[in-house]
Short mmCIF file of C-alpha atoms in Angstrom, two decimals:
data_model
loop_
_atom_site.label_atom_id
_atom_site.label_comp_id
_atom_site.label_asym_id
_atom_site.label_seq_id
_atom_site.Cartn_x
_atom_site.Cartn_y
_atom_site.Cartn_z
CA UNK A 1 -115.17 -29.25 50.64
CA UNK A 2 -111.79 -27.60 50.03
CA UNK A 3 -111.76 -25.05 47.19
CA UNK A 4 -109.41 -26.01 44.36
CA UNK A 5 -106.75 -23.70 42.94
CA UNK A 6 -105.55 -23.99 39.35
CA UNK A 7 -102.14 -22.31 39.69
CA UNK A 8 -99.68 -24.12 41.94
CA UNK A 9 -96.56 -22.63 43.42
CA UNK A 10 -93.46 -24.24 41.89
CA UNK A 11 -89.95 -24.14 43.37
CA UNK A 12 -87.21 -25.50 41.11
CA UNK A 13 -83.85 -27.04 42.02
CA UNK A 14 -81.03 -27.67 39.53
CA UNK A 15 -78.55 -30.51 39.92
CA UNK A 16 -75.72 -29.13 37.82
CA UNK A 17 -73.78 -32.40 37.63
CA UNK A 18 -76.59 -34.13 35.71
CA UNK A 19 -78.38 -30.98 34.50
CA UNK A 20 -81.57 -32.27 36.11
CA UNK A 21 -84.41 -30.11 37.40
CA UNK A 22 -86.33 -31.21 40.49
CA UNK A 23 -89.42 -29.48 41.80
CA UNK A 24 -91.55 -28.85 44.85
CA UNK A 25 -95.14 -28.20 43.74
CA UNK A 26 -97.45 -26.82 46.42
CA UNK A 27 -100.71 -25.00 46.99
CA UNK A 28 -99.52 -22.40 49.51
CA UNK A 29 -97.11 -21.91 52.41
CA UNK A 30 -98.16 -24.18 55.24
CA UNK A 31 -100.12 -26.34 52.80
CA UNK A 32 -99.55 -29.53 50.81
CA UNK A 33 -96.83 -30.42 48.33
CA UNK A 34 -95.45 -32.95 45.89
CA UNK A 35 -91.78 -33.46 45.08
CA UNK A 36 -91.00 -34.26 41.44
CA UNK A 37 -87.85 -36.07 40.19
CA UNK A 38 -85.55 -35.55 43.18
CA UNK A 39 -81.85 -36.38 42.61
CA UNK A 40 -79.53 -38.47 44.78
CA UNK A 41 -75.96 -37.29 44.23
CA UNK A 42 -73.67 -40.07 43.01
CA UNK A 43 -69.91 -40.01 42.43
CA UNK A 44 -69.29 -42.73 39.87
CA UNK A 45 -65.51 -43.12 40.29
CA UNK A 46 -65.84 -43.79 44.02
CA UNK A 47 -69.31 -45.33 44.04
CA UNK A 48 -70.33 -42.99 46.85
CA UNK A 49 -73.73 -41.35 47.28
CA UNK A 50 -74.57 -38.09 49.03
CA UNK A 51 -77.72 -36.09 49.67
CA UNK A 52 -76.78 -32.44 49.17
CA UNK A 53 -79.36 -31.78 46.47
CA UNK A 54 -82.15 -33.62 48.25
CA UNK A 55 -81.30 -31.80 51.47
CA UNK A 56 -81.93 -28.46 49.73
CA UNK A 57 -85.42 -29.69 48.84
CA UNK A 58 -86.02 -30.87 52.40
CA UNK A 59 -84.84 -27.56 53.82
CA UNK A 60 -87.26 -25.66 51.56
CA UNK A 61 -90.21 -27.90 52.43
CA UNK A 62 -89.58 -27.48 56.12
CA UNK A 63 -89.09 -23.73 55.85
CA UNK A 64 -92.44 -23.40 54.07
CA UNK A 65 -94.08 -25.78 56.58
CA UNK A 66 -95.36 -28.00 53.78
CA UNK A 67 -96.81 -31.48 54.08
CA UNK A 68 -95.50 -33.76 51.33
CA UNK A 69 -98.26 -35.97 49.98
CA UNK A 70 -96.61 -37.32 46.84
CA UNK A 71 -93.06 -38.01 45.61
CA UNK A 72 -93.51 -38.28 41.85
CA UNK A 73 -91.18 -39.83 39.29
CA UNK A 74 -91.85 -39.06 35.63
CA UNK A 75 -90.01 -42.27 34.61
CA UNK A 76 -87.09 -44.51 35.54
CA UNK A 77 -84.31 -42.03 34.82
CA UNK A 78 -81.15 -43.12 33.01
CA UNK A 79 -79.00 -40.14 33.95
CA UNK A 80 -79.34 -39.77 37.72
CA UNK A 81 -80.26 -41.79 40.78
CA UNK A 82 -83.61 -40.96 42.37
CA UNK A 83 -83.65 -39.60 45.92
CA UNK A 84 -87.29 -40.61 46.47
CA UNK A 85 -86.74 -42.99 49.41
CA UNK A 86 -84.58 -40.44 51.22
CA UNK A 87 -87.18 -37.73 50.70
CA UNK A 88 -89.91 -40.06 51.98
CA UNK A 89 -87.87 -40.98 55.05
CA UNK A 90 -87.36 -37.31 55.89
CA UNK A 91 -90.71 -35.82 54.89
CA UNK A 92 -93.25 -38.58 54.38
CA UNK A 93 -95.41 -38.95 51.28
CA UNK A 94 -95.97 -41.76 48.78
CA UNK A 95 -93.53 -42.60 45.99
CA UNK A 96 -95.46 -42.87 42.72
CA UNK A 97 -94.73 -43.59 39.07
CA UNK A 98 -96.70 -44.71 36.02
CA UNK A 99 -97.95 -48.29 35.81
CA UNK A 100 -95.88 -48.98 32.69
CA UNK A 101 -92.79 -49.10 34.91
CA UNK A 102 -93.46 -52.85 34.87
CA UNK A 103 -92.36 -52.98 31.22
CA UNK A 104 -89.10 -51.21 32.04
CA UNK A 105 -88.51 -53.49 35.02
CA UNK A 106 -88.98 -56.53 32.80
CA UNK A 107 -86.50 -55.24 30.21
CA UNK A 108 -83.78 -54.38 32.71
CA UNK A 109 -84.27 -57.37 34.97
CA UNK A 110 -82.91 -59.37 32.04
CA UNK A 111 -80.22 -56.83 31.06
CA UNK A 112 -78.79 -56.89 34.61
CA UNK A 113 -79.74 -60.51 35.42
CA UNK A 114 -81.24 -59.32 38.69
CA UNK A 115 -81.85 -61.51 41.69
CA UNK A 116 -84.80 -63.91 41.41
CA UNK A 117 -86.56 -62.05 44.23
CA UNK A 118 -86.80 -58.88 42.12
CA UNK A 119 -90.44 -58.44 41.13
CA UNK A 120 -91.54 -56.82 37.87
CA UNK A 121 -94.95 -55.77 39.18
CA UNK A 122 -94.11 -52.22 40.30
CA UNK A 123 -94.58 -53.16 43.95
CA UNK A 124 -91.36 -51.35 44.88
CA UNK A 125 -93.34 -48.10 44.52
CA UNK A 126 -96.03 -46.98 46.94
CA UNK A 127 -98.47 -46.21 44.13
CA UNK A 128 -98.75 -46.82 40.38
CA UNK A 129 -100.73 -44.28 38.37
CA UNK A 130 -102.64 -45.10 35.19
CA UNK A 131 -103.22 -42.81 32.21
CA UNK A 132 -106.03 -40.39 33.01
CA UNK A 133 -105.94 -40.90 36.78
CA UNK A 134 -106.50 -37.85 38.94
CA UNK A 135 -105.06 -37.06 42.35
CA UNK A 136 -104.95 -34.18 44.80
CA UNK A 137 -102.23 -32.21 46.55
CA UNK A 138 -104.10 -30.21 49.15
CA UNK A 139 -106.05 -27.61 47.15
CA UNK A 140 -104.47 -28.72 43.87
CA UNK A 141 -105.77 -31.30 41.44
CA UNK A 142 -103.44 -33.35 39.28
CA UNK A 143 -103.97 -35.46 36.18
CA UNK A 144 -101.77 -38.21 34.80
CA UNK A 145 -100.90 -38.21 31.07
CA UNK A 146 -99.17 -41.28 29.64
CA UNK A 147 -96.33 -40.05 27.38
CA UNK A 148 -94.26 -42.98 26.07
CA UNK A 149 -91.45 -42.75 23.53
CA UNK A 150 -88.34 -41.86 25.49
CA UNK A 151 -89.08 -45.01 27.49
CA UNK A 152 -92.23 -47.17 27.59
CA UNK A 153 -93.10 -45.80 31.04
CA UNK A 154 -92.97 -42.01 30.85
CA UNK A 155 -95.75 -40.05 32.53
CA UNK A 156 -96.37 -36.30 32.49
CA UNK A 157 -97.96 -34.75 35.57
CA UNK A 158 -100.47 -31.95 34.94
CA UNK A 159 -100.98 -30.17 38.26
CA UNK A 160 -103.27 -27.18 37.88
CA UNK A 161 -101.79 -25.18 35.00
CA UNK A 162 -98.30 -26.69 35.47
CA UNK A 163 -97.18 -29.62 33.33
CA UNK A 164 -94.12 -31.62 34.38
CA UNK A 165 -93.01 -33.28 31.16
CA UNK A 166 -90.11 -35.49 32.27
CA UNK A 167 -87.92 -36.52 29.33
CA UNK A 168 -90.36 -35.87 26.50
CA UNK A 169 -89.51 -32.27 25.64
CA UNK A 170 -86.63 -29.96 26.44
CA UNK A 171 -86.55 -26.18 26.15
CA UNK A 172 -87.53 -25.03 22.65
CA UNK A 173 -83.93 -24.36 21.55
CA UNK A 174 -82.85 -27.88 22.62
CA UNK A 175 -85.74 -29.95 21.27
CA UNK A 176 -86.69 -33.45 22.36
CA UNK A 177 -85.45 -36.49 24.26
CA UNK A 178 -83.69 -39.46 22.73
CA UNK A 179 -85.67 -42.61 21.91
CA UNK A 180 -82.98 -45.28 21.52
CA UNK A 181 -83.07 -46.80 25.00
CA UNK A 182 -84.55 -50.31 25.24
CA UNK A 183 -88.29 -49.93 24.67
CA UNK A 184 -87.98 -46.40 23.27
CA UNK A 185 -89.90 -45.40 20.14
CA UNK A 186 -89.63 -42.15 18.18
CA UNK A 187 -93.09 -42.57 16.64
CA UNK A 188 -94.62 -42.87 20.09
CA UNK A 189 -92.71 -39.85 21.34
CA UNK A 190 -94.03 -37.76 18.45
CA UNK A 191 -97.60 -38.74 19.29
CA UNK A 192 -97.03 -38.18 23.01
CA UNK A 193 -95.70 -34.68 22.48
CA UNK A 194 -98.49 -33.75 20.08
CA UNK A 195 -100.96 -34.89 22.74
CA UNK A 196 -99.29 -32.68 25.36
CA UNK A 197 -99.24 -29.73 22.98
CA UNK A 198 -103.03 -29.91 22.66
CA UNK A 199 -103.23 -28.39 26.14
CA UNK A 200 -104.03 -24.65 26.36
CA UNK A 201 -101.19 -22.50 25.06
CA UNK A 202 -100.73 -20.76 28.40
CA UNK A 203 -100.07 -24.05 30.21
CA UNK A 204 -96.73 -23.80 31.98
CA UNK A 205 -94.28 -26.57 31.06
CA UNK A 206 -91.49 -27.62 33.41
CA UNK A 207 -88.53 -29.57 32.04
CA UNK A 208 -86.72 -32.44 33.73
CA UNK A 209 -83.46 -31.47 32.04
CA UNK A 210 -81.90 -28.53 30.28
CA UNK A 211 -78.79 -28.66 28.11
CA UNK A 212 -78.25 -25.02 27.10
CA UNK A 213 -76.50 -24.33 23.79
CA UNK A 214 -72.93 -23.59 24.82
CA UNK A 215 -72.31 -19.95 25.63
CA UNK A 216 -75.79 -18.79 24.68
CA UNK A 217 -77.80 -18.82 27.92
CA UNK A 218 -78.06 -20.10 31.47
CA UNK A 219 -80.02 -23.18 32.47
CA UNK A 220 -83.78 -22.72 32.25
CA UNK A 221 -86.64 -24.95 33.36
CA UNK A 222 -89.91 -23.29 32.35
CA UNK A 223 -91.67 -22.53 29.08
CA UNK A 224 -95.25 -22.80 27.80
CA UNK A 225 -97.22 -25.01 25.46
CA UNK A 226 -97.58 -22.06 23.09
CA UNK A 227 -93.85 -21.40 22.98
CA UNK A 228 -93.10 -25.07 22.31
CA UNK A 229 -95.62 -25.13 19.46
CA UNK A 230 -94.08 -22.03 17.92
CA UNK A 231 -90.39 -22.62 18.50
CA UNK A 232 -89.35 -26.15 19.47
CA UNK A 233 -86.58 -27.04 17.04
CA UNK A 234 -87.73 -30.68 16.78
CA UNK A 235 -91.48 -30.62 17.34
CA UNK A 236 -92.93 -27.21 16.56
CA UNK A 237 -96.11 -26.94 14.54
CA UNK A 238 -95.57 -27.95 10.92
CA UNK A 239 -93.05 -30.75 11.55
CA UNK A 240 -94.67 -34.04 10.60
CA UNK A 241 -94.09 -37.45 12.13
CA UNK A 242 -91.90 -38.79 9.34
CA UNK A 243 -89.60 -35.76 9.51
CA UNK A 244 -89.31 -36.06 13.29
CA UNK A 245 -88.68 -39.82 13.30
CA UNK A 246 -85.97 -39.48 10.63
CA UNK A 247 -84.24 -36.67 12.55
CA UNK A 248 -84.54 -38.41 15.92
CA UNK A 249 -83.32 -41.77 14.63
CA UNK A 250 -80.31 -40.29 12.87
CA UNK A 251 -79.44 -38.10 15.85
CA UNK A 252 -79.79 -40.90 18.38
CA UNK A 253 -77.38 -43.05 16.38
CA UNK A 254 -74.63 -40.52 17.14
CA UNK A 255 -75.20 -40.41 20.91
CA UNK A 256 -73.26 -42.34 23.51
CA UNK A 257 -74.90 -43.85 26.58
CA UNK A 258 -75.58 -41.44 29.46
CA UNK A 259 -72.72 -41.35 31.95
CA UNK A 260 -74.78 -42.76 34.82
CA UNK A 261 -77.18 -45.08 33.00
CA UNK A 262 -75.81 -48.29 34.53
CA UNK A 263 -76.13 -47.30 38.19
CA UNK A 264 -79.24 -45.17 37.61
CA UNK A 265 -81.45 -47.80 36.02
CA UNK A 266 -80.59 -50.47 38.58
CA UNK A 267 -81.61 -48.13 41.39
CA UNK A 268 -84.54 -46.33 39.77
CA UNK A 269 -86.50 -49.44 38.78
CA UNK A 270 -86.43 -50.19 42.53
CA UNK A 271 -88.07 -46.81 43.35
CA UNK A 272 -84.67 -45.39 44.29
CA UNK A 273 -83.63 -48.21 46.60
CA UNK A 274 -80.26 -49.93 46.27
CA UNK A 275 -79.94 -53.63 45.42
CA UNK A 276 -79.97 -56.04 48.36
CA UNK A 277 -76.96 -56.09 50.66
CA UNK A 278 -74.75 -59.08 49.93
CA UNK A 279 -73.42 -61.54 52.50
CA UNK A 280 -70.38 -59.36 53.20
CA UNK A 281 -72.57 -56.40 54.15
CA UNK A 282 -71.82 -54.45 50.96
CA UNK A 283 -74.20 -53.24 48.22
CA UNK A 284 -73.03 -53.78 44.64
CA UNK A 285 -74.18 -52.47 41.26
CA UNK A 286 -73.57 -54.61 38.18
CA UNK A 287 -71.91 -53.56 34.92
CA UNK A 288 -73.14 -55.63 31.97
CA UNK A 289 -70.38 -56.04 29.38
CA UNK A 290 -71.12 -55.50 25.67
CA UNK A 291 -74.89 -55.33 26.20
CA UNK A 292 -75.94 -51.66 26.08
CA UNK A 293 -75.18 -49.70 22.93
#
């Protein structure tokens, strides 16, 4: 039986346009890997996609001679298009997300009035994980932690001592994710974060996004459970649920929709695939008028 290791190697990649962090998590050079939250570049004014960011990930994986076993999505992102199918085509692996993606698919099937063939059973993904499931990446063991609030479908991936939190927490000086998307819930986010912060203080936490306070620091992606408990401006120890929900609700009311939410959601609930080609050979994304707030 292969010996397990509790400290994975983590290589981070920043997409500056969307301020998104993607990761390659692996046991050792020449070993096994997972790719987390890979970004497909998208130019909204022209409607054109490109793969520069994903290609950097692919280049690293090949240079390290890694075998990709999993392509993990923490949730159906509203701020960037997922590059999961492109990564799979180039490197192999299974695209996976949490089983509650079916709730998000149901919500947005109606928002976008998707084609009748669109299924809301998560079958677009290669694998759906359930809360508490375990999985392996070579010598690494992972555990799935259901973390709703930002959306109904968020999952955190605990791989060895590394926790990939998606859009639950940001760096301590930035705080927490918004909860006003359809199906979001600030009370649930509070409970989800408190659950994550019960992990050992030395657990490494890797963010999906970083929005640095202007002029104060560069983008960062890594902190610890202990640092979040001590310093997170929204969810440190001592802030109760009522205080958090009041702050989050009032703050969310001032926020506009993410720049790429309309294309992102339509693609990401399909595991990163585009909508079906229409009879003229062109793929289209819909823009619902006066629906999203």
